[in-house]
Coordinates of C-alpha atoms in Angstrom, one line a residue:
X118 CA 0.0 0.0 0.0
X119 CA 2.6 2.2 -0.8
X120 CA 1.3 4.3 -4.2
X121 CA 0.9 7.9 -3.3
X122 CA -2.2 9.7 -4.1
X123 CA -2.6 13.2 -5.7
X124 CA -2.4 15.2 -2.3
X125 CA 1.1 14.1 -2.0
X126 CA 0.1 11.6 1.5
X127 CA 0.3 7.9 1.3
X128 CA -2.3 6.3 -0.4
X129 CA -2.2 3.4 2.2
X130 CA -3.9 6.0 4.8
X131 CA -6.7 7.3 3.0
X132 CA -9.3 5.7 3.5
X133 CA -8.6 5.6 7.5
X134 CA -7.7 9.4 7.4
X135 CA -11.1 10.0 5.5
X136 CA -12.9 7.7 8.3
X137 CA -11.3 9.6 11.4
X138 CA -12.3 12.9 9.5
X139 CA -16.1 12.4 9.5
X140 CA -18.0 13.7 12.8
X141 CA -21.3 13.0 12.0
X142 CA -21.0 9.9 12.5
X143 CA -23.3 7.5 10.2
X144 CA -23.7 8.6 6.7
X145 CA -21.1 11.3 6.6
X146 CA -19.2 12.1 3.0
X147 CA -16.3 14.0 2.3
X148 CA -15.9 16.9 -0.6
X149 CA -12.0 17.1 -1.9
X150 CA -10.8 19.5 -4.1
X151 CA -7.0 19.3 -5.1
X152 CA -4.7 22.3 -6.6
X153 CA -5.1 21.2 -10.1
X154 CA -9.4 21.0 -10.0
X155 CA -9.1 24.7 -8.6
X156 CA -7.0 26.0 -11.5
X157 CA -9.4 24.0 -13.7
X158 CA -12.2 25.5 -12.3
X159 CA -12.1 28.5 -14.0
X160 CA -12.9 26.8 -17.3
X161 CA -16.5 26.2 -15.9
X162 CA -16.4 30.2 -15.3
X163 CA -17.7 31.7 -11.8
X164 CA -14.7 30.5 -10.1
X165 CA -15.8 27.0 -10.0
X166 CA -19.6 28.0 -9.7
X167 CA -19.1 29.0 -6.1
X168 CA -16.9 25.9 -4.8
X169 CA -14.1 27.5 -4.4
X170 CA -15.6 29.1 -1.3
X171 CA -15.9 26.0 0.3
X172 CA -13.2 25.0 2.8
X173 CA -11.2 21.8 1.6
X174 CA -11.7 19.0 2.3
X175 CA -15.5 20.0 3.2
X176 CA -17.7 17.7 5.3
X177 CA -21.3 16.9 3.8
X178 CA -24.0 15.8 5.8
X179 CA -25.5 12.3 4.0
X180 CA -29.4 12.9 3.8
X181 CA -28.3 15.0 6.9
X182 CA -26.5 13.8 10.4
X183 CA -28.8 10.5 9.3
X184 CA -26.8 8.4 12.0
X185 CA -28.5 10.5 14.8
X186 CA -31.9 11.5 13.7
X187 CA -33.9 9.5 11.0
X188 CA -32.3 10.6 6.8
X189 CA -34.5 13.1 5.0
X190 CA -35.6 15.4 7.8
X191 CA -35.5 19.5 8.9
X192 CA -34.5 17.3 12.5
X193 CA -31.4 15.7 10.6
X194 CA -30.8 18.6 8.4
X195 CA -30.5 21.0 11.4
X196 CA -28.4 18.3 13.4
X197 CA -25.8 18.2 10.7
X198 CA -24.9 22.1 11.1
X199 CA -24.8 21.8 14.5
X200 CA -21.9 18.9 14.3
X201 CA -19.8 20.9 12.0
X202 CA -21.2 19.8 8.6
X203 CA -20.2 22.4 6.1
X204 CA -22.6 21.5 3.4
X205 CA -26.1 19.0 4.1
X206 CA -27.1 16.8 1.5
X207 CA -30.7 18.3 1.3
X208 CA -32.2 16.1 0.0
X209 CA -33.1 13.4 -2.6
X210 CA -35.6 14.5 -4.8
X211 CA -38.6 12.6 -5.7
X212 CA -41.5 13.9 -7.2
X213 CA -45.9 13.9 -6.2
X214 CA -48.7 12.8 -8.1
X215 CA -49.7 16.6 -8.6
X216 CA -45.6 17.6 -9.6
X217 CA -44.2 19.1 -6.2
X218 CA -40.6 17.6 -5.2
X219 CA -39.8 15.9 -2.2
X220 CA -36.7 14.9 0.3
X221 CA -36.9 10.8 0.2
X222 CA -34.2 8.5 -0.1
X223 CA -36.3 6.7 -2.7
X224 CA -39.9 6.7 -4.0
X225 CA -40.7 3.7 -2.2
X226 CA -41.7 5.4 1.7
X227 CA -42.9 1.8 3.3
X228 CA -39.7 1.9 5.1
X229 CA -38.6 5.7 5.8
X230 CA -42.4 7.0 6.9
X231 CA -45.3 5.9 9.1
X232 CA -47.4 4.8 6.3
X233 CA -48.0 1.4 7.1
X234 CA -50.1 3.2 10.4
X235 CA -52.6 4.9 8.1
X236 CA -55.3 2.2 7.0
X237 CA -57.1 4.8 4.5
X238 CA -53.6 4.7 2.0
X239 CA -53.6 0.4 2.3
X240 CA -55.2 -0.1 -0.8
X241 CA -51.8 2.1 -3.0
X242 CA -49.5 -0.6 -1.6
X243 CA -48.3 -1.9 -5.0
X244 CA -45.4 -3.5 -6.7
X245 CA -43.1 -1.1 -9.6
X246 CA -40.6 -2.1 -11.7
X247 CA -37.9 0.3 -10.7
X248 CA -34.8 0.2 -12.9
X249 CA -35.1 -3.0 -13.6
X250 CA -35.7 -4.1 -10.2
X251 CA -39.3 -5.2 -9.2
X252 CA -40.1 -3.2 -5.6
X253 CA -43.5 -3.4 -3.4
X254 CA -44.6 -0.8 -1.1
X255 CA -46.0 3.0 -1.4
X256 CA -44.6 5.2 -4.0
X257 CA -44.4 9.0 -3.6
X258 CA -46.1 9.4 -7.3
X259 CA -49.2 8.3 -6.4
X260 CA -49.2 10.5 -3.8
X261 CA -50.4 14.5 -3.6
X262 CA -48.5 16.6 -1.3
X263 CA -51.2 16.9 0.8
X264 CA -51.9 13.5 1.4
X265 CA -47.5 12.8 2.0
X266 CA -48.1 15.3 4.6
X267 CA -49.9 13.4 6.8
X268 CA -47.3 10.9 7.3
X269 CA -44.0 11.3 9.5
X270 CA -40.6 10.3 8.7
X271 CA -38.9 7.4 10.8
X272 CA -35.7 5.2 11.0
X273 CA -35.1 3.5 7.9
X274 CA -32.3 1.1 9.6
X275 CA -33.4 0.5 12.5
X276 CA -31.2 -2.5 12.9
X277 CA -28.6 -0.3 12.9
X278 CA -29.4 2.8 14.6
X279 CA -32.0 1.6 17.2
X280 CA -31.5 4.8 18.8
X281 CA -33.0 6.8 15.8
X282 CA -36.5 4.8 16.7
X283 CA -36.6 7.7 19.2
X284 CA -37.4 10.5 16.7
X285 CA -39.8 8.4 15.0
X286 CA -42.6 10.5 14.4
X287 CA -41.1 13.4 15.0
X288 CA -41.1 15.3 11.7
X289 CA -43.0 15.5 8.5
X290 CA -41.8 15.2 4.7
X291 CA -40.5 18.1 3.8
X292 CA -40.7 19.5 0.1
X293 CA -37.8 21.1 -1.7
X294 CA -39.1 24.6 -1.4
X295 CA -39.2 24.0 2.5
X296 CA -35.3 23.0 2.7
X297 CA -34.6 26.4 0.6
X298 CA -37.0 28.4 3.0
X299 CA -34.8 26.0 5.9
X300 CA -31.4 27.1 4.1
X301 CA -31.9 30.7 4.3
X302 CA -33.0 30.8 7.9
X303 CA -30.2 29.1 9.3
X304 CA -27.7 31.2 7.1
X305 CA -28.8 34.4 8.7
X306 CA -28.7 32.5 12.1
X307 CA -25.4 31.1 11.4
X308 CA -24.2 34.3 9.9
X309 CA -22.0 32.1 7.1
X310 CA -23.4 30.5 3.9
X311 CA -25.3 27.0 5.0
X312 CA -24.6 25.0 1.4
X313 CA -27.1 22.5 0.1
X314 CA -26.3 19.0 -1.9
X315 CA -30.2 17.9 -3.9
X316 CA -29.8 14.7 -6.0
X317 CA -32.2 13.8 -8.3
X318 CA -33.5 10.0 -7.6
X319 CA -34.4 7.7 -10.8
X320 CA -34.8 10.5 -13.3
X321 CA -35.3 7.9 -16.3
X322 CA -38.0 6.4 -14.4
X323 CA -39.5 8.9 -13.5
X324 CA -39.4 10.9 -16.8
X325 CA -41.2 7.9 -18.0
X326 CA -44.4 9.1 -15.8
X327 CA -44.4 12.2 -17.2
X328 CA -43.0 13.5 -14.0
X329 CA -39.5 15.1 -15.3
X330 CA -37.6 16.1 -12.2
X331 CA -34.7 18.2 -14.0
X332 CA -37.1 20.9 -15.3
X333 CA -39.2 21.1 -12.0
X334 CA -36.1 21.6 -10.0
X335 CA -34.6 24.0 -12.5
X336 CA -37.9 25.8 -12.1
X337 CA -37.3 26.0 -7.9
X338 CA -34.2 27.3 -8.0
X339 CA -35.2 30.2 -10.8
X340 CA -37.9 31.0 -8.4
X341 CA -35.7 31.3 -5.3
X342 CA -33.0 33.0 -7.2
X343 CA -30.7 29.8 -6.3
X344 CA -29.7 28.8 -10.2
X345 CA -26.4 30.7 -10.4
X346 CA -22.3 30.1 -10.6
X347 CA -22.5 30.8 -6.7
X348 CA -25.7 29.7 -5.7
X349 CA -24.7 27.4 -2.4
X350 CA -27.1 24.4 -4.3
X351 CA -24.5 21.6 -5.2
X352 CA -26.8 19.0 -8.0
X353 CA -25.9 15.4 -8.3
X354 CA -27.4 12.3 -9.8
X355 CA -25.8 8.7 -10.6
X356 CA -27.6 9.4 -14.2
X357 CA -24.8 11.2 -16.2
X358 CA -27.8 12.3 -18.7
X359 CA -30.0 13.8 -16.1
X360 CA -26.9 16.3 -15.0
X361 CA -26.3 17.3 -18.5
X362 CA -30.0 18.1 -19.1
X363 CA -29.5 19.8 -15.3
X364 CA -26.2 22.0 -17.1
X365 CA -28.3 23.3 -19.6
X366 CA -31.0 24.5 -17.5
X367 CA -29.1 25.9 -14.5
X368 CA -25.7 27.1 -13.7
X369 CA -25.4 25.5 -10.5
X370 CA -22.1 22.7 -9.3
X371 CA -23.0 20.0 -10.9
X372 CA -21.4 16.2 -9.8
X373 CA -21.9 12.9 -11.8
X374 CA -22.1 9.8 -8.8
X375 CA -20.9 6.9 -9.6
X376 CA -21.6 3.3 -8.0
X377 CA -19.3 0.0 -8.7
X378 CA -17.3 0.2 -11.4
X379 CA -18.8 -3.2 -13.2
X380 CA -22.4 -1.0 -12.9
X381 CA -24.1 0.9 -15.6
X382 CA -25.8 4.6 -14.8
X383 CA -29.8 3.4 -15.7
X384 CA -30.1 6.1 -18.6
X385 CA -27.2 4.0 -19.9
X386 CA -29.1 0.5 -20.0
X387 CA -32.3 2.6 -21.0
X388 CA -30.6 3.8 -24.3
X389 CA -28.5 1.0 -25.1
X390 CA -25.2 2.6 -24.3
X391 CA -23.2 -0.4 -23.1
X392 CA -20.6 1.5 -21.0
X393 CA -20.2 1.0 -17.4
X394 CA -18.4 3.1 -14.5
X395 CA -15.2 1.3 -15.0
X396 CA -15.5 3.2 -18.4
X397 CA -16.3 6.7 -16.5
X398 CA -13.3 6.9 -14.5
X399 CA -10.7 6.5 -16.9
X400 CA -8.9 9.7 -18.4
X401 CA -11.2 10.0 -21.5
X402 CA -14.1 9.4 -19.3
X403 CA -13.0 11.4 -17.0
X404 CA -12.8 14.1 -19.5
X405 CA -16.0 14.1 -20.9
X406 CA -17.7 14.5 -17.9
X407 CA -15.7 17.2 -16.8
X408 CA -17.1 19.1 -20.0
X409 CA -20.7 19.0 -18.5
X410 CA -20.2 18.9 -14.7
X411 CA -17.6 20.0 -12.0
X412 CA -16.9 16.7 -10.3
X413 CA -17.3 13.5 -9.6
X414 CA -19.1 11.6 -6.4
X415 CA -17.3 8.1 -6.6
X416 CA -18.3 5.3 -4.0
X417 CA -14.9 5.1 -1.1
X418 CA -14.2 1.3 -3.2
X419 CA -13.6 3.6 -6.5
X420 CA -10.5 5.1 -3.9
X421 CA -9.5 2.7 -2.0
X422 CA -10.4 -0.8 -2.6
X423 CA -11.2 -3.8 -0.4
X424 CA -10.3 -7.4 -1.1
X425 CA -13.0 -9.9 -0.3
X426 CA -12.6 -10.2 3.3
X427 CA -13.0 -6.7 3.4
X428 CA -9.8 -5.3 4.1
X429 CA -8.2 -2.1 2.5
X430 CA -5.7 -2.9 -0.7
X431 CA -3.9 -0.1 -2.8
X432 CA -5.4 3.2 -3.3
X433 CA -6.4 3.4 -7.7
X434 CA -5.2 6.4 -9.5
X435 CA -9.0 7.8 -9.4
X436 CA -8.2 10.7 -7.5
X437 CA -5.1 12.0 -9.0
X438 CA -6.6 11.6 -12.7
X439 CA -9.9 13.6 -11.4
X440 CA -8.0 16.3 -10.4
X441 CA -6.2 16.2 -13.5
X442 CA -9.2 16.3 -15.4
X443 CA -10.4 19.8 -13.4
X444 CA -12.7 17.6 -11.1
X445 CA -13.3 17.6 -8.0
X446 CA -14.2 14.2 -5.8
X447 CA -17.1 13.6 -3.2
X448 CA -16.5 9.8 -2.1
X449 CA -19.0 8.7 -0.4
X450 CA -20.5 7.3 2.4
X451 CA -18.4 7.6 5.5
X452 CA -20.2 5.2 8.0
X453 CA -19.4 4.6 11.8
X454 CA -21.2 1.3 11.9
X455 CA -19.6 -1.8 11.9
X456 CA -21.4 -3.4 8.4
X457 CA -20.0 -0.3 6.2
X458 CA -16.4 -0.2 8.2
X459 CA -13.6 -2.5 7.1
X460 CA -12.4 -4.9 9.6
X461 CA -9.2 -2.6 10.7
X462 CA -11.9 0.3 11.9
X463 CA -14.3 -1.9 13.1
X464 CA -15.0 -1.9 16.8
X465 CA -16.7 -4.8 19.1
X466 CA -20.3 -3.9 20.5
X467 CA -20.8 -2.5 23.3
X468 CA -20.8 -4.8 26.2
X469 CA -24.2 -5.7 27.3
X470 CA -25.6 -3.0 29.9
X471 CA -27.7 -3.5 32.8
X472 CA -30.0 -0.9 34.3
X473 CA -31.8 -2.0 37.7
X474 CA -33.8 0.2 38.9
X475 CA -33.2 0.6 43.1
X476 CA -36.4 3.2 43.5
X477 CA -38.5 2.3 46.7
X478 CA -41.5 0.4 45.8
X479 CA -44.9 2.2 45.0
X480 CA -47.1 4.5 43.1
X481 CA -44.5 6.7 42.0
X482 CA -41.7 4.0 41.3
X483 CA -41.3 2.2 37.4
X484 CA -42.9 -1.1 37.2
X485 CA -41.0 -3.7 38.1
X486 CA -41.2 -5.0 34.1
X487 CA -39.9 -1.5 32.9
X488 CA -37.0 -1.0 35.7
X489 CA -35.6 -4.6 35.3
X490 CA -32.2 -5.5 33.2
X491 CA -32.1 -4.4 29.9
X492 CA -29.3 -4.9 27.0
X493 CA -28.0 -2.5 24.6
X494 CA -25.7 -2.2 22.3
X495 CA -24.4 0.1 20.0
X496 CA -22.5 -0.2 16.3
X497 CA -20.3 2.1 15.6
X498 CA -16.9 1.9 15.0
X499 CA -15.5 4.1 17.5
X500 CA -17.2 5.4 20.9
X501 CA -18.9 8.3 20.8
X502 CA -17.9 11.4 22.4
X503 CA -19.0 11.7 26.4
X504 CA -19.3 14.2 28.8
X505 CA -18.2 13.5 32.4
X506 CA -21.0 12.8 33.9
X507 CA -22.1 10.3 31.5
X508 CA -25.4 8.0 32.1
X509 CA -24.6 5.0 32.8
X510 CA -27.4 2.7 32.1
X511 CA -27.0 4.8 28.4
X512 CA -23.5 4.3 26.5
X513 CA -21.8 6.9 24.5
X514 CA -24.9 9.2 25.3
X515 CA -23.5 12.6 26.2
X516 CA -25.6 13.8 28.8
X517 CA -25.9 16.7 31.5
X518 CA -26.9 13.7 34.4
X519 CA -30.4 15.7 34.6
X520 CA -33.2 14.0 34.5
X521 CA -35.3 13.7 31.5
X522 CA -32.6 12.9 28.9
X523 CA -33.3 10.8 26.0
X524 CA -31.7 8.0 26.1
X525 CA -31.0 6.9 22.6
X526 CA -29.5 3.1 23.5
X527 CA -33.4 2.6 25.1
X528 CA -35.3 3.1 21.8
X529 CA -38.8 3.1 22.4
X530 CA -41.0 3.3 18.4
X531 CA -43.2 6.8 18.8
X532 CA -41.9 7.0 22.5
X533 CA -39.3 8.0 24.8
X534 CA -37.4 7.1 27.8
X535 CA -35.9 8.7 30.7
X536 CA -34.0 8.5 33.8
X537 CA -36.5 8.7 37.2
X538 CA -34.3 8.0 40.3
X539 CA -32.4 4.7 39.0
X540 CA -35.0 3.0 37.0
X541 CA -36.4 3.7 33.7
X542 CA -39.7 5.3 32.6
X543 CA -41.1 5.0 29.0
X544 CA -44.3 7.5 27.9
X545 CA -45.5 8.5 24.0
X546 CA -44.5 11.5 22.2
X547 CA -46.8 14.0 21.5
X548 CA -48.2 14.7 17.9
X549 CA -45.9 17.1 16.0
X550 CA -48.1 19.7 15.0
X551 CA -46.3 21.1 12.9
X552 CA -47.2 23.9 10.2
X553 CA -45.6 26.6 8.3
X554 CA -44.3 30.0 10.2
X555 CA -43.6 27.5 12.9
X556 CA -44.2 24.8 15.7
X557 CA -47.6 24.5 18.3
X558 CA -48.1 22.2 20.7
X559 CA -51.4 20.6 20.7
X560 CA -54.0 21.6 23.6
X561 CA -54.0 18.3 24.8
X562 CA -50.4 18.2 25.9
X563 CA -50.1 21.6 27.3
X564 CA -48.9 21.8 30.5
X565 CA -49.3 17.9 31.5
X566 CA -47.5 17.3 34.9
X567 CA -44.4 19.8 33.8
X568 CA -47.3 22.9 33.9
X569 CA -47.3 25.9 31.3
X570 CA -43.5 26.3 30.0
X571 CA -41.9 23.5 30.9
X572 CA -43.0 21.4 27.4
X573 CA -44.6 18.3 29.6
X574 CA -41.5 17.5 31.2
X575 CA -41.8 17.5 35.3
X576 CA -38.7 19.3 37.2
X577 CA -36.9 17.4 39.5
X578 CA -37.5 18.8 43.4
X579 CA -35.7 21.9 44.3
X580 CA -35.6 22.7 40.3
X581 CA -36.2 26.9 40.0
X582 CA -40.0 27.6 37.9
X583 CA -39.2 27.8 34.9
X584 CA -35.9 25.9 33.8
X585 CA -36.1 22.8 32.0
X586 CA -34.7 20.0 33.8
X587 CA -33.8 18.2 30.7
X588 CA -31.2 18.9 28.0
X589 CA -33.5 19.0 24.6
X590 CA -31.8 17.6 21.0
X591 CA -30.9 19.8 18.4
X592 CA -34.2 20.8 16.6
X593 CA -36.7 18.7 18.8
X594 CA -39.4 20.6 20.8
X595 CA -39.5 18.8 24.0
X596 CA -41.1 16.0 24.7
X597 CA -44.4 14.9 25.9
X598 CA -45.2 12.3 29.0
X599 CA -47.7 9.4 29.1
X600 CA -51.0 10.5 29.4
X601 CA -52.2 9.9 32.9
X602 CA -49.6 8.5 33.9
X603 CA -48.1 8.8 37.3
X604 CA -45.3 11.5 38.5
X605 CA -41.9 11.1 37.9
X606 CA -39.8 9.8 40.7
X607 CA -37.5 12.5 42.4
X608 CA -34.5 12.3 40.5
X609 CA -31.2 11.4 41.7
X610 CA -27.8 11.0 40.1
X611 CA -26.5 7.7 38.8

């Protein structure tokens, strides 16, 4: 592992340099831009359409900080910024039945939304052909905004991320226009540029239902005055045809992604062209994409390979002859769970963790079924950051040891759990209630046990009127308790 890559480090290190960069844990991407793309840039005029602005390498959010909140949500989106992400990858773009765009990792919403809940949409389960692959379930096109809206988003591995089953529920779908609306608020928050990373999901297909997405999005950004050299709106698709239609409608970045290099891009098998991505990523393919687009979002094997047990081999020449070409690279997805980690950054799970509750017997203690052992474990590949006064009955949770803290490694689907003296109490989220110009709370959980401004949540004794005893997540309201349930437990530290 010796060959050098374009940046002048050893290729051997790569990958695990790229892996120890990412802080937003699951689904994190990085955005590299050598000395060579830069002075190629100009070529594309504006400076690079506005990428020259961003810092290199640049961090993107994938479908937002998607390890800690569930993909394709304002929740995840906001998250993201708030971990350091320089540019959120807001979102994938799939279209209605009446022609608005929305964030979803795919048409199919059985497994990223609550729709299974809703009886009245049963009858739309169907089965599509979607390139070339037959897939059952509910599809966003036979859908009108109106009626996606009544579903919420939740955790679409929750295998993986049981702690994400938390935040089920939580938010809606939002459209396209809401993330620009989103976008602009937090950039006059943040006081610096918040950048934004669309993709547009199955183009072919869905061009084949009359439902075009490159014009509707070109349309968007013309309206919001975000389809410039410098508009902070990065566009990528794995269809190389869909970003040249994209180039000559806008003048936004554009990117080409690219899968495993024995794949074909579906436009590809669609019209008969019998290239694959092996044939992208050579110099001459290299160069003709760099006459239509500014770079190039390979997957990390494209970089640096793995052999079939897994582990890392020689670094390929992709990066050095992208830069070459004027490009610049987006590999993606940086995961910090074990099944997309190679062994060497693997970690073993967590140790099995018991929580017994020792609260005095009674009305106001947990049942004995709710405070009894419990096992978690977590899959990442390396421990989460901690505070020092971690919970211990919740690893890797960083946590002010007040009570009322979600506790991520107790997933509860639609619920929460918390901390009462040394046991554990579980209760329902409220409805979200959420509608444009901002957040209410519905009349029937105002003021349960906590009382008018305290969001539902009971203070422990001795707590001043007024302060919330419990450290909220980033873009959550607080939540709700049980209804009728009984009070909290006075809290005491772990």
């Amino acid at each position: 592992m010796g060959t050098r890559e374009s940046n002048g480090q050893p290729g051997g290190t790569g990958r695990r340099a790229l892996l120890g960069a990412v802080v937003l844990g699951a689904g994190g991407t990085v955005l590299a831009q050598g000395g060579t793309a830069r002075a190629a840039d100009a070529r594309h005029g504006g400076g690079g359409r506005g990428l020259k602005d961003l810092p290199v390498p640049a961090i993107v959010g994938h479908r937002g900080a998607s390890g800690y909140r569930p993909e394709h949500t304002l929740g995840s989106y906001q998250l993201a910024l708030d971990m350091g992400a320089d540019i959120v990858e807001a979102g994938d773009l799939v279209p209605t039945r009446d022609g608005h765009l929305v964030c979803r990792h795919e048409p199919e919403i059985g497994g990223t939304t609550d729709i299974a809940d809703h009886p009245e949409f049963a009858g739309r389960r169907t089965t599509r052909t979607l390139d070339g692959a037959a897939v059952t379930g509910w599809f966003t096109e036979d859908f009108t905004l109106a009626e996606l809206k009544r579903l919420r988003a939740v955790e679409r591995i929750p295998a993986n991320r049981p702690h994400n089953t938390l935040y089920d529920g939580r938010w809606e779908i939002p459209t396209f226009e809401e993330v620009l609306r989103w976008q602009d608020e937090q950039t006059r928050k943040r006081g610096k540029q918040v950048w934004i990373y669309p993709e547009t999901k199955h183009p072919t297909y869905f061009r084949g239902l009359g439902l075009g997405l490159e014009e509707r999005l070109a349309k968007i950004l013309r309206r919001h005055g975000k389809d410039r050299r410098n508009s902070p709106v990065i566009l990528q698709s794995f269809e190389p045809t869909s970003i040249q239609r994209l180039n000559r409608l806008v003048d936004n970045p554009l990117v080409v992604l690219l899968s495993g290099a024995s794949s074909r891009p579906w436009d590809f098998v669609e019209s008969g062209d019998p290239r694959t991505v092996a044939d992208l990523i050579t110099p001459k393919g290299l160069k003709e994409i760099a006459s239509y687009a500014q770079g190039i979002g390979p997957t990390l094997d494209l970089v640096i390979p793995r052999d079939a047990a897994g582990r890392l081999t020689e670094p390929t020449t992709l990066v050095r002859d992208a830069h070459r070409a004027g490009l610049i690279l987006h590999p993606y997805t940086l995961r910090n769970e074990n099944p997309s980690c190679p062994p060497s950054s693997a970690r073993a799970p967590t140790p099995t963790r018991t929580a017994t509750s020792s609260a005095p017997t009674g009305p106001t203690s947990p049942p004995a079924s709710t405070a009894s052992s419990r096992t978690t474990r977590t899959p990442e590949c390396w421990p989460a950051r901690t505070s020092s006064t971690a919970d211990p009955s919740c690893p890797g949770r960083v946590t002010s040891g007040r009570p009322g803290q979600p506790c991520p490694g107790r997933p509860s689907r639609g619920g929460y759990e918390t901390r009462a003296g040394d046991g554990v109490r579980t209760g329902r989220l409220p409805p979200p209630a959420a509608r444009r110009g901002g957040r209410r709370r519905d009349a029937r959980h105002r003021g349960r046990t906590g009382g008018p401004g305290t969001g539902g949540v009971a203070p422990a004794p001795g707590t001043p009127r007024g302060r919330r005893p419990a450290v909220r997540p980033a873009g959550l309201a607080p939540p709700g308790r049980a209804h009728g349930g009984p009070p909290r437990a006075p809290y005491r530290p772990p």
